[in-house]
Amino acid sequence: MADVIKNKYDFAVYFDVENGNPNGDPDAGNMPRVDPETGHGIVTDVCIKRKIRNYVDVVKEDEKGYNIYIKSGVTLNAKDKTAFDNFNIDEKSIKEAKKKDGDIDRKIRDFMCENFFDIRTFGAVMTTFVKNGLNCGQVKGPVQFSFARSIDPILPQEVSITRCAVTTEKDAEDKTNTIGNKFIVPYGLYKAEGYISANLARKVTGFSEDDLELLWNAILNMFEFDHAAARGKMAVRKLVIFKHSSELGNAPSYKLFDTIKVHKKDDVEYPRQFSDYDFSVDTDALPDGVECIIK
Amino acid sequence: MSIMLEVFGEYAAFNRPELKTERMTYDVMTPSAARGILDSIYWHPGMKWHPDKIYVLSPIKHTNIRRNEVKSKISARNVKSAMLGKKSELYIDAQSDIQQRAALVLKDVHYVIEAHFDMTDKANPSDNPGKFQDIIRRRIEKGQCYNQPYFGCREFPVNFRKWECNYIPTAYPNETKELGLMLYDMEYSHDGEITPTFFNAVLKNGVLDLNDCEVYR
């Protein structure tokens, strides 16, 4: 196992969508999420975290220590779980075990963190096992994501489609095809910001340098295994990482994010591709003790 | 020893405990959320933060977000049997365990928190208020924190810096807003029993004054 991370990180992910729906809004009939006031597109933090979990699940398939707690479509890999480490506690006597071992809560927490990449990274809520006096509580993971927001306002479009097959026989009697619809964003460049706390990694979950490397890969490739009819073409364009030289950080995060400049090029009215944007990081403006890595 | 901390961000959710399934935020930051922000910048068992005043600098605006969430939480029982080597399915299937929940959250929030801390009896003999004050001042100036503070939920990060001016322009200079009964904080002093406490919140001239407010259990 590699060492637990020792530096604070702030990072910004820039990803774009072409003719797809990056994140549907269940409140608006699955239309792309839009800030109603500004027209900017939104992608929720949980949407991004879902993709990171899926990526890790695919590349680390059942490798020890890289299980994913919150899975989607598990039936495919609902195979025998490897035997987990054993702390020799009799199941029927949790109460006694608790008396004997006041540390059982922490052991359960550590066990989950060791085995599950997503708990080590994002944290999890464990049940308060009141009856037996167990309280594993909340595990705060070191990695924190904010909502992603598009650089410019987006214009969601409704595209009507037809299909020539009909689902039920009753329907088939009076029609030959059905009409459906999907929503697309012709183009949108989004930015999500993230934070990694080295303190939580060291004191709570043990998020390591290896895990960090895997996280960067997962972010860079999160859309590669996520192609679907609804998504269109999505890709991560830039990942800007600010590595602080210390555990607590060397500068306020928002000042670092301000050094990234992303603008539509002057002659572009309606951006339709990443090259319609000027992208730069003012590395000269970075304070001492902060290293910028652009991937 | 008091500090003035300016905090701002794009969203915030200070959820009302009475409206939990479909979350709804309070109109302004709760004292416990303010304490949480201060705690994530600096905290030590030898001290306790007390927010004194919360200044509301931007008008109160709401927006609605509905998300797919999972229903269950990790069950300690399942984890224990897995630890014993039993075959148990230790994961949640996000597709079958799904729940859509809406959240009414605040948008474009901007506050100044005025707070002080008291020493507790868990302080080491070498600790003193001056030492803590210096550490806090340095952390705020450098933008350092234990973990990134957040407005109620972790997806709504807080930007923070020291508030330097004497004058604080609030969004409601000549108004008194009755906000009703609001969560003050959780009371942890009774072993194993966590109880919420409430107070009658009044936003006077854009300031939520927490000094000498009566706290109900």
Short mmCIF file of C-alpha atoms in Angstrom, two decimals:
data_model
loop_
_atom_site.label_atom_id
_atom_site.label_comp_id
_atom_site.label_asym_id
_atom_site.label_seq_id
_atom_site.Cartn_x
_atom_site.Cartn_y
_atom_site.Cartn_z
CA MET A 1 0.00 0.00 0.00
CA ALA A 2 1.36 3.37 -0.94
CA ASP A 3 1.62 6.20 1.53
CA VAL A 4 -1.32 8.32 2.53
CA ILE A 5 -1.36 11.64 0.65
CA LYS A 6 0.44 14.52 2.35
CA ASN A 7 -0.63 17.50 0.27
CA LYS A 8 -3.79 19.47 -0.11
CA TYR A 9 -5.07 19.63 -3.68
CA ASP A 10 -7.56 21.81 -5.45
CA PHE A 11 -8.54 20.88 -8.96
CA ALA A 12 -10.74 22.02 -11.80
CA VAL A 13 -12.08 19.66 -14.45
CA TYR A 14 -13.16 21.02 -17.81
CA PHE A 15 -15.36 18.71 -19.84
CA ASP A 16 -17.55 19.26 -22.83
CA VAL A 17 -20.60 17.74 -24.43
CA GLU A 18 -21.53 17.65 -28.08
CA ASN A 19 -25.12 16.85 -29.05
CA GLY A 20 -25.87 15.08 -25.83
CA ASN A 21 -27.47 15.42 -22.44
CA PRO A 22 -24.75 15.51 -19.77
CA ASN A 23 -27.12 15.33 -16.79
CA GLY A 24 -30.89 15.15 -16.99
CA ASP A 25 -33.12 17.00 -14.54
CA PRO A 26 -35.80 14.68 -13.12
CA ASP A 27 -37.87 17.75 -12.27
CA ALA A 28 -37.96 18.91 -15.87
CA GLY A 29 -38.75 15.72 -17.74
CA ASN A 30 -35.06 14.84 -18.06
CA MET A 31 -34.12 18.06 -19.79
CA PRO A 32 -30.47 19.03 -19.28
CA ARG A 33 -30.07 20.82 -15.96
CA VAL A 34 -30.07 24.57 -16.39
CA ASP A 35 -29.72 27.43 -13.96
CA PRO A 36 -33.05 29.13 -14.62
CA GLU A 37 -31.66 32.60 -13.95
CA THR A 38 -28.56 32.57 -16.07
CA GLY A 39 -29.12 29.79 -18.57
CA HIS A 40 -25.89 28.10 -17.59
CA GLY A 41 -25.85 24.32 -17.67
CA ILE A 42 -25.35 22.36 -14.46
CA VAL A 43 -24.02 18.88 -13.76
CA THR A 44 -24.41 17.72 -10.18
CA ASP A 45 -21.55 16.51 -8.03
CA VAL A 46 -23.17 13.10 -7.63
CA CYS A 47 -23.34 12.68 -11.40
CA ILE A 48 -19.57 13.15 -11.67
CA LYS A 49 -18.90 10.89 -8.70
CA ARG A 50 -21.06 8.17 -10.27
CA LYS A 51 -18.82 8.19 -13.34
CA ILE A 52 -15.66 8.02 -11.25
CA ARG A 53 -17.05 5.04 -9.35
CA ASN A 54 -18.01 3.31 -12.59
CA TYR A 55 -14.57 3.87 -14.09
CA VAL A 56 -12.80 2.45 -11.05
CA ASP A 57 -15.20 -0.49 -11.00
CA VAL A 58 -14.35 -1.26 -14.62
CA VAL A 59 -10.56 -0.95 -14.43
CA LYS A 60 -10.10 -2.49 -11.00
CA GLU A 61 -12.75 -5.17 -11.37
CA ASP A 62 -12.98 -6.83 -7.96
CA GLU A 63 -9.35 -6.17 -7.13
CA LYS A 64 -8.88 -6.28 -3.39
CA GLY A 65 -9.19 -2.86 -1.83
CA TYR A 66 -10.88 -1.38 -4.88
CA ASN A 67 -14.45 -2.48 -4.39
CA ILE A 68 -17.13 0.07 -5.07
CA TYR A 69 -19.83 0.44 -2.47
CA ILE A 70 -22.50 2.19 -4.49
CA LYS A 71 -22.73 0.22 -7.71
CA SER A 72 -24.96 0.54 -10.68
CA GLY A 73 -26.25 -2.58 -12.38
CA VAL A 74 -24.57 -4.99 -10.02
CA THR A 75 -26.25 -8.12 -11.28
CA LEU A 76 -23.43 -8.49 -13.82
CA ASN A 77 -20.72 -8.79 -11.24
CA ALA A 78 -22.67 -10.11 -8.30
CA LYS A 79 -20.19 -12.88 -7.88
CA ASP A 80 -18.79 -14.43 -4.80
CA LYS A 81 -17.10 -11.93 -2.63
CA THR A 82 -13.65 -12.81 -1.49
CA ALA A 83 -13.35 -13.66 2.15
CA PHE A 84 -12.73 -10.55 4.10
CA ASP A 85 -10.30 -10.15 6.92
CA ASN A 86 -11.48 -11.57 10.14
CA PHE A 87 -11.41 -9.93 13.49
CA ASN A 88 -12.70 -13.04 15.31
CA ILE A 89 -15.81 -11.50 16.76
CA ASP A 90 -18.81 -13.73 17.26
CA GLU A 91 -21.78 -12.38 15.37
CA LYS A 92 -24.31 -13.21 18.04
CA SER A 93 -22.57 -11.31 20.74
CA ILE A 94 -22.05 -7.88 19.27
CA LYS A 95 -22.95 -6.33 22.56
CA GLU A 96 -20.32 -8.30 24.39
CA ALA A 97 -17.84 -7.64 21.65
CA LYS A 98 -18.55 -3.97 22.06
CA LYS A 99 -17.92 -4.26 25.78
CA LYS A 100 -14.72 -6.15 25.20
CA ASP A 101 -13.61 -4.00 22.33
CA GLY A 102 -14.69 -0.39 22.65
CA ASP A 103 -12.94 0.20 19.36
CA ILE A 104 -15.30 -1.86 17.24
CA ASP A 105 -16.83 1.22 15.59
CA ARG A 106 -13.48 2.36 14.37
CA LYS A 107 -12.61 -1.14 13.18
CA ILE A 108 -15.77 -1.33 11.12
CA ARG A 109 -15.02 2.06 9.64
CA ASP A 110 -11.43 1.15 8.82
CA PHE A 111 -12.54 -2.14 7.33
CA MET A 112 -14.94 -0.36 4.97
CA CYS A 113 -12.33 2.26 4.04
CA GLU A 114 -9.72 -0.40 3.30
CA ASN A 115 -12.00 -2.40 1.08
CA PHE A 116 -13.96 0.24 -0.80
CA PHE A 117 -12.33 2.82 -3.02
CA ASP A 118 -15.38 5.08 -3.07
CA ILE A 119 -15.70 5.16 0.72
CA ARG A 120 -11.98 5.93 1.03
CA THR A 121 -12.40 8.73 -1.50
CA PHE A 122 -15.83 10.26 -1.01
CA GLY A 123 -16.86 8.94 2.39
CA ALA A 124 -20.11 7.26 3.36
CA VAL A 125 -22.81 7.23 5.96
CA MET A 126 -22.86 4.13 8.11
CA THR A 127 -25.91 3.22 10.12
CA THR A 128 -26.17 4.02 13.73
CA PHE A 129 -26.62 0.52 14.99
CA VAL A 130 -28.47 1.73 18.04
CA LYS A 131 -29.70 -1.61 19.35
CA ASN A 132 -26.20 -2.84 19.86
CA GLY A 133 -24.74 0.49 20.73
CA LEU A 134 -22.68 0.59 17.56
CA ASN A 135 -22.18 3.91 15.94
CA CYS A 136 -19.99 4.03 12.91
CA GLY A 137 -21.42 7.38 11.98
CA GLN A 138 -20.33 9.45 9.10
CA VAL A 139 -17.12 8.92 7.22
CA LYS A 140 -16.05 12.16 5.62
CA GLY A 141 -13.97 11.38 2.56
CA PRO A 142 -11.09 13.62 1.51
CA VAL A 143 -12.39 14.28 -2.00
CA GLN A 144 -15.12 16.87 -2.37
CA PHE A 145 -16.81 17.96 -5.62
CA SER A 146 -18.91 20.99 -6.36
CA PHE A 147 -21.59 21.26 -9.02
CA ALA A 148 -20.21 21.69 -12.52
CA ARG A 149 -21.39 24.75 -14.39
CA SER A 150 -21.05 25.65 -18.04
CA ILE A 151 -18.77 28.51 -19.04
CA ASP A 152 -21.44 30.06 -21.27
CA PRO A 153 -25.23 29.70 -21.21
CA ILE A 154 -26.39 26.54 -22.95
CA LEU A 155 -29.36 26.01 -25.22
CA PRO A 156 -31.07 22.67 -24.64
CA GLN A 157 -32.94 21.41 -27.68
CA GLU A 158 -35.70 18.88 -27.87
CA VAL A 159 -35.23 16.37 -30.65
CA SER A 160 -38.23 14.28 -31.62
CA ILE A 161 -37.54 10.81 -32.83
CA THR A 162 -39.71 8.01 -34.16
CA ARG A 163 -39.34 4.31 -33.83
CA CYS A 164 -40.94 1.79 -36.12
CA ALA A 165 -41.39 -0.96 -33.53
CA VAL A 166 -44.34 -0.75 -31.15
CA THR A 167 -44.15 -2.15 -27.64
CA THR A 168 -47.58 -3.62 -26.90
CA GLU A 169 -49.83 -5.56 -29.21
CA LYS A 170 -52.75 -3.37 -28.30
CA ASP A 171 -50.86 -0.32 -29.50
CA ALA A 172 -49.84 -2.13 -32.65
CA GLU A 173 -53.46 -2.39 -33.70
CA ASP A 174 -53.91 1.31 -34.25
CA LYS A 175 -50.42 2.63 -34.92
CA THR A 176 -47.34 1.62 -36.76
CA ASN A 177 -44.78 3.73 -34.99
CA THR A 178 -44.35 5.82 -31.85
CA ILE A 179 -42.75 9.17 -31.29
CA GLY A 180 -40.28 9.80 -28.57
CA ASN A 181 -38.10 12.71 -27.70
CA LYS A 182 -34.67 13.36 -26.37
CA PHE A 183 -32.91 16.45 -25.21
CA ILE A 184 -29.53 17.54 -26.41
CA VAL A 185 -27.15 20.35 -25.71
CA PRO A 186 -25.54 21.21 -29.06
CA TYR A 187 -22.36 22.18 -27.27
CA GLY A 188 -21.41 22.99 -23.72
CA LEU A 189 -18.09 23.38 -21.92
CA TYR A 190 -18.45 22.75 -18.20
CA LYS A 191 -16.18 23.28 -15.24
CA ALA A 192 -16.32 21.33 -11.97
CA GLU A 193 -14.18 22.21 -9.00
CA GLY A 194 -12.85 19.76 -6.46
CA TYR A 195 -10.93 19.75 -3.21
CA ILE A 196 -8.83 17.08 -1.54
CA SER A 197 -8.14 17.28 2.17
CA ALA A 198 -4.93 15.54 3.18
CA ASN A 199 -6.02 15.73 6.82
CA LEU A 200 -9.10 13.61 6.27
CA ALA A 201 -6.99 11.19 4.23
CA ARG A 202 -4.46 10.80 7.04
CA LYS A 203 -6.81 10.81 10.00
CA VAL A 204 -9.88 9.09 8.64
CA THR A 205 -9.88 7.10 5.42
CA GLY A 206 -6.27 6.40 4.42
CA PHE A 207 -6.67 7.75 0.87
CA SER A 208 -3.21 7.06 -0.60
CA GLU A 209 -0.91 8.36 -3.34
CA ASP A 210 -1.94 5.34 -5.44
CA ASP A 211 -5.58 6.20 -4.90
CA LEU A 212 -4.86 9.76 -5.97
CA GLU A 213 -3.22 8.58 -9.20
CA LEU A 214 -6.25 6.37 -9.84
CA LEU A 215 -8.56 9.29 -9.12
CA TRP A 216 -6.79 11.51 -11.69
CA ASN A 217 -7.04 8.71 -14.26
CA ALA A 218 -10.68 8.18 -13.40
CA ILE A 219 -11.40 11.89 -13.85
CA LEU A 220 -9.55 12.06 -17.16
CA ASN A 221 -11.31 8.98 -18.49
CA MET A 222 -14.67 9.21 -16.75
CA PHE A 223 -16.65 9.54 -19.96
CA GLU A 224 -14.74 6.87 -21.90
CA PHE A 225 -16.81 4.02 -20.45
CA ASP A 226 -19.96 6.07 -20.22
CA HIS A 227 -21.00 6.34 -23.84
CA ALA A 228 -24.74 6.12 -24.30
CA ALA A 229 -27.43 7.26 -26.67
CA ALA A 230 -28.38 10.09 -24.37
CA ARG A 231 -24.87 11.40 -23.69
CA GLY A 232 -23.74 12.28 -27.17
CA LYS A 233 -20.04 13.00 -27.23
CA MET A 234 -18.58 13.87 -23.87
CA ALA A 235 -14.92 14.26 -23.04
CA VAL A 236 -12.68 15.68 -20.37
CA ARG A 237 -10.65 18.43 -22.00
CA LYS A 238 -8.46 19.75 -19.20
CA LEU A 239 -7.71 18.78 -15.67
CA VAL A 240 -5.92 21.54 -13.77
CA ILE A 241 -4.44 20.38 -10.49
CA PHE A 242 -3.11 22.73 -7.84
CA LYS A 243 -0.80 20.87 -5.50
CA HIS A 244 -0.10 22.67 -2.25
CA SER A 245 3.27 21.95 -0.68
CA SER A 246 1.65 21.46 2.72
CA GLU A 247 -1.14 19.44 4.27
CA LEU A 248 -3.23 22.49 5.15
CA GLY A 249 -2.70 24.31 1.90
CA ASN A 250 -0.70 27.37 0.92
CA ALA A 251 -3.33 29.62 -0.62
CA PRO A 252 -7.11 30.07 -0.71
CA SER A 253 -8.68 27.77 -3.28
CA TYR A 254 -10.73 30.45 -5.00
CA LYS A 255 -7.59 32.49 -5.72
CA LEU A 256 -6.06 29.49 -7.44
CA PHE A 257 -9.17 28.82 -9.50
CA ASP A 258 -9.11 32.49 -10.54
CA THR A 259 -5.78 31.92 -12.32
CA ILE A 260 -7.54 29.73 -14.89
CA LYS A 261 -8.84 31.84 -17.75
CA VAL A 262 -11.33 30.32 -20.15
CA HIS A 263 -13.07 32.52 -22.71
CA LYS A 264 -14.86 32.17 -25.98
CA LYS A 265 -12.59 33.38 -28.74
CA ASP A 266 -13.47 36.87 -29.95
CA ASP A 267 -14.76 35.84 -33.36
CA VAL A 268 -16.93 33.03 -32.00
CA GLU A 269 -20.55 33.77 -31.30
CA TYR A 270 -21.87 30.26 -30.76
CA PRO A 271 -19.23 27.88 -29.47
CA ARG A 272 -19.49 24.41 -30.97
CA GLN A 273 -16.13 22.88 -30.10
CA PHE A 274 -13.40 23.11 -27.52
CA SER A 275 -11.13 25.00 -29.91
CA ASP A 276 -13.67 27.85 -29.88
CA TYR A 277 -12.33 28.64 -26.43
CA ASP A 278 -9.09 30.22 -25.27
CA PHE A 279 -7.74 28.31 -22.33
CA SER A 280 -4.84 29.45 -20.21
CA VAL A 281 -3.53 29.24 -16.68
CA ASP A 282 -1.67 32.23 -15.33
CA THR A 283 1.01 30.22 -13.57
CA ASP A 284 3.00 33.38 -12.82
CA ALA A 285 0.21 34.52 -10.54
CA LEU A 286 0.40 31.38 -8.43
CA PRO A 287 1.54 31.92 -4.86
CA ASP A 288 4.63 30.23 -3.47
CA GLY A 289 4.20 26.66 -2.46
CA VAL A 290 1.57 25.84 -5.05
CA GLU A 291 2.45 23.73 -8.05
CA CYS A 292 0.17 23.60 -11.06
CA ILE A 293 -0.19 20.39 -13.06
CA ILE A 294 -2.25 20.48 -16.23
CA LYS A 295 -3.37 17.17 -17.65
CA MET B 1 -11.24 37.18 21.08
CA SER B 2 -13.46 37.58 18.12
CA ILE B 3 -12.96 37.11 14.43
CA MET B 4 -14.78 38.36 11.35
CA LEU B 5 -14.89 35.84 8.53
CA GLU B 6 -16.30 36.55 5.11
CA VAL B 7 -17.77 33.49 3.43
CA PHE B 8 -19.32 33.23 -0.01
CA GLY B 9 -20.35 30.62 -2.53
CA GLU B 10 -22.68 29.63 -5.31
CA TYR B 11 -25.12 27.48 -3.36
CA ALA B 12 -26.01 26.63 0.22
CA ALA B 13 -28.36 24.19 1.94
CA PHE B 14 -29.00 24.65 5.64
CA ASN B 15 -31.64 21.99 5.84
CA ARG B 16 -34.63 22.26 8.11
CA PRO B 17 -34.87 19.20 10.33
CA GLU B 18 -38.66 19.14 10.01
CA LEU B 19 -38.51 18.87 6.21
CA LYS B 20 -35.95 16.19 5.69
CA THR B 21 -37.15 13.85 2.96
CA GLU B 22 -37.53 16.62 0.44
CA ARG B 23 -34.92 18.92 1.84
CA MET B 24 -35.63 22.58 2.32
CA THR B 25 -33.15 25.13 3.44
CA TYR B 26 -33.51 27.79 6.11
CA ASP B 27 -33.38 31.32 4.71
CA VAL B 28 -30.07 32.11 6.36
CA MET B 29 -27.12 30.21 7.72
CA THR B 30 -27.76 28.44 11.01
CA PRO B 31 -25.39 28.93 13.95
CA SER B 32 -24.45 25.26 13.71
CA ALA B 33 -23.49 25.63 10.05
CA ALA B 34 -21.38 28.67 10.95
CA ARG B 35 -19.71 26.63 13.67
CA GLY B 36 -19.11 23.82 11.15
CA ILE B 37 -17.37 26.24 8.80
CA LEU B 38 -15.16 27.55 11.60
CA ASP B 39 -14.46 24.01 12.81
CA SER B 40 -13.22 22.94 9.40
CA ILE B 41 -10.78 25.84 9.32
CA TYR B 42 -9.46 25.28 12.84
CA TRP B 43 -10.63 23.25 15.76
CA HIS B 44 -9.01 21.75 18.80
CA PRO B 45 -10.60 19.86 21.71
CA GLY B 46 -9.36 22.67 23.93
CA MET B 47 -11.64 25.24 22.34
CA LYS B 48 -15.24 25.75 21.31
CA TRP B 49 -16.52 28.14 18.68
CA HIS B 50 -19.46 30.45 19.40
CA PRO B 51 -20.91 32.34 16.44
CA ASP B 52 -22.05 35.78 17.69
CA LYS B 53 -23.56 37.39 14.62
CA ILE B 54 -24.30 36.35 11.07
CA TYR B 55 -24.47 39.21 8.55
CA VAL B 56 -26.43 38.52 5.38
CA LEU B 57 -24.74 40.35 2.50
CA SER B 58 -26.71 39.03 -0.50
CA PRO B 59 -30.47 38.88 -0.95
CA ILE B 60 -32.04 35.53 -0.09
CA LYS B 61 -32.60 33.56 -3.31
CA HIS B 62 -33.74 29.98 -3.77
CA THR B 63 -33.42 27.33 -6.42
CA ASN B 64 -34.62 23.77 -6.69
CA ILE B 65 -32.52 20.67 -7.39
CA ARG B 66 -33.83 17.13 -7.73
CA ARG B 67 -31.34 14.30 -7.65
CA ASN B 68 -31.26 10.53 -7.71
CA GLU B 69 -30.17 9.28 -4.33
CA VAL B 70 -29.81 5.90 -2.70
CA LYS B 71 -32.25 4.88 -0.01
CA SER B 72 -30.11 2.79 2.28
CA LYS B 73 -27.13 3.39 4.44
CA ILE B 74 -24.30 1.03 5.23
CA SER B 75 -25.53 -1.51 7.71
CA ALA B 76 -23.14 -2.24 10.51
CA ARG B 77 -24.61 -5.75 10.80
CA ASN B 78 -23.71 -6.63 7.20
CA VAL B 79 -20.24 -5.21 7.59
CA LYS B 80 -19.70 -7.25 10.71
CA SER B 81 -20.73 -10.48 9.06
CA ALA B 82 -18.49 -9.68 6.10
CA MET B 83 -15.65 -9.03 8.50
CA LEU B 84 -16.26 -12.50 9.88
CA GLY B 85 -15.70 -13.91 6.44
CA LYS B 86 -19.35 -14.61 5.64
CA LYS B 87 -20.51 -14.12 2.11
CA SER B 88 -22.63 -11.05 2.16
CA GLU B 89 -23.30 -8.56 -0.57
CA LEU B 90 -21.55 -5.51 0.69
CA TYR B 91 -22.73 -2.85 -1.69
CA ILE B 92 -25.78 -0.89 -2.67
CA ASP B 93 -27.25 -1.29 -6.13
CA ALA B 94 -27.83 2.30 -7.11
CA GLN B 95 -30.35 1.27 -9.74
CA SER B 96 -32.73 -0.68 -7.52
CA ASP B 97 -32.14 1.25 -4.33
CA ILE B 98 -33.01 4.54 -5.94
CA GLN B 99 -34.96 7.49 -4.64
CA GLN B 100 -35.50 10.86 -6.23
CA ARG B 101 -35.38 13.68 -3.78
CA ALA B 102 -35.70 17.38 -4.29
CA ALA B 103 -33.83 20.03 -2.39
CA LEU B 104 -34.69 23.67 -2.11
CA VAL B 105 -31.34 25.41 -1.73
CA LEU B 106 -30.05 28.96 -1.47
CA LYS B 107 -28.26 30.61 -4.36
CA ASP B 108 -25.36 33.09 -4.43
CA VAL B 109 -24.83 33.31 -0.71
CA HIS B 110 -22.56 35.80 0.99
CA TYR B 111 -22.18 36.20 4.73
CA VAL B 112 -19.89 37.61 7.35
CA ILE B 113 -19.61 35.46 10.46
CA GLU B 114 -18.64 37.18 13.68
CA ALA B 115 -17.52 34.59 16.19
CA HIS B 116 -15.39 34.00 19.24
CA PHE B 117 -14.09 30.90 20.95
CA ASP B 118 -13.89 29.79 24.54
CA MET B 119 -11.34 27.47 26.04
CA THR B 120 -12.62 24.13 27.31
CA ASP B 121 -11.26 21.94 30.08
CA LYS B 122 -9.75 19.62 27.46
CA ALA B 123 -7.09 22.19 26.63
CA ASN B 124 -3.47 21.22 27.25
CA PRO B 125 -1.59 23.18 29.90
CA SER B 126 0.49 24.81 27.16
CA ASP B 127 -2.59 26.02 25.27
CA ASN B 128 -3.84 29.57 25.61
CA PRO B 129 -6.31 31.75 23.74
CA GLY B 130 -3.52 33.82 22.22
CA LYS B 131 -1.94 30.75 20.68
CA PHE B 132 -5.21 29.56 19.16
CA GLN B 133 -5.99 33.07 17.95
CA ASP B 134 -2.63 33.23 16.14
CA ILE B 135 -3.12 29.85 14.50
CA ILE B 136 -6.61 30.85 13.33
CA ARG B 137 -5.42 34.20 12.00
CA ARG B 138 -2.61 32.56 10.02
CA ARG B 139 -4.92 29.89 8.61
CA ILE B 140 -7.49 32.40 7.44
CA GLU B 141 -4.88 34.67 5.90
CA LYS B 142 -3.30 31.79 3.98
CA GLY B 143 -6.62 30.23 3.06
CA GLN B 144 -5.67 27.09 4.97
CA CYS B 145 -8.21 24.67 6.32
CA TYR B 146 -8.47 21.19 7.78
CA ASN B 147 -10.95 20.32 5.07
CA GLN B 148 -12.73 22.59 2.61
CA PRO B 149 -15.62 24.15 4.56
CA TYR B 150 -19.08 23.92 3.08
CA PHE B 151 -22.49 25.56 3.26
CA GLY B 152 -24.56 22.80 4.83
CA CYS B 153 -23.71 20.10 2.27
CA ARG B 154 -20.31 19.10 0.98
CA GLU B 155 -21.17 19.82 -2.65
CA PHE B 156 -21.54 23.53 -1.79
CA PRO B 157 -17.99 24.67 -0.96
CA VAL B 158 -17.27 27.82 1.00
CA ASN B 159 -14.79 30.45 -0.09
CA PHE B 160 -13.48 32.33 2.88
CA ARG B 161 -11.31 35.29 3.75
CA LYS B 162 -10.86 37.74 6.55
CA TRP B 163 -13.36 40.61 6.61
CA GLU B 164 -11.29 43.76 7.00
CA CYS B 165 -13.73 46.68 6.89
CA ASN B 166 -15.53 48.08 9.90
CA TYR B 167 -18.73 48.60 7.99
CA ILE B 168 -20.72 45.61 6.73
CA PRO B 169 -23.27 46.39 3.99
CA THR B 170 -26.11 43.91 4.45
CA ALA B 171 -28.81 43.15 1.91
CA TYR B 172 -31.59 44.22 4.29
CA PRO B 173 -30.43 47.44 5.96
CA ASN B 174 -33.81 48.73 7.14
CA GLU B 175 -35.86 45.62 7.63
CA THR B 176 -36.79 43.22 10.36
CA LYS B 177 -37.49 39.70 9.17
CA GLU B 178 -39.00 37.13 11.49
CA LEU B 179 -37.50 33.81 10.44
CA GLY B 180 -39.32 31.72 13.02
CA LEU B 181 -37.93 28.90 15.08
CA MET B 182 -34.54 27.89 13.73
CA LEU B 183 -32.03 25.20 14.62
CA TYR B 184 -29.40 26.60 16.94
CA ASP B 185 -27.10 23.61 17.23
CA MET B 186 -26.94 20.00 18.29
CA GLU B 187 -26.29 19.39 21.95
CA TYR B 188 -23.65 16.69 22.44
CA SER B 189 -22.97 17.06 26.13
CA HIS B 190 -25.16 14.13 27.23
CA ASP B 191 -23.33 10.92 26.53
CA GLY B 192 -24.83 9.02 23.63
CA GLU B 193 -27.77 11.37 23.32
CA ILE B 194 -27.70 14.10 20.71
CA THR B 195 -30.49 16.63 21.02
CA PRO B 196 -31.25 19.56 18.76
CA THR B 197 -31.71 23.04 20.22
CA PHE B 198 -33.69 25.85 18.64
CA PHE B 199 -33.99 29.62 18.90
CA ASN B 200 -36.28 32.31 17.66
CA ALA B 201 -34.46 33.80 14.68
CA VAL B 202 -34.93 37.45 13.81
CA LEU B 203 -32.98 39.09 11.01
CA LYS B 204 -32.68 42.69 12.07
CA ASN B 205 -31.11 45.03 9.49
CA GLY B 206 -29.68 41.96 7.80
CA VAL B 207 -27.99 40.70 10.95
CA LEU B 208 -28.82 37.54 12.84
CA ASP B 209 -27.77 38.29 16.39
CA LEU B 210 -27.01 35.17 18.41
CA ASN B 211 -25.89 36.89 21.57
CA ASP B 212 -28.19 36.34 24.52
CA CYS B 213 -30.73 34.50 22.42
CA GLU B 214 -32.91 32.07 24.28
CA VAL B 215 -32.24 28.49 23.27
CA TYR B 216 -35.01 25.88 23.49
CA ARG B 217 -34.53 22.15 23.76
#
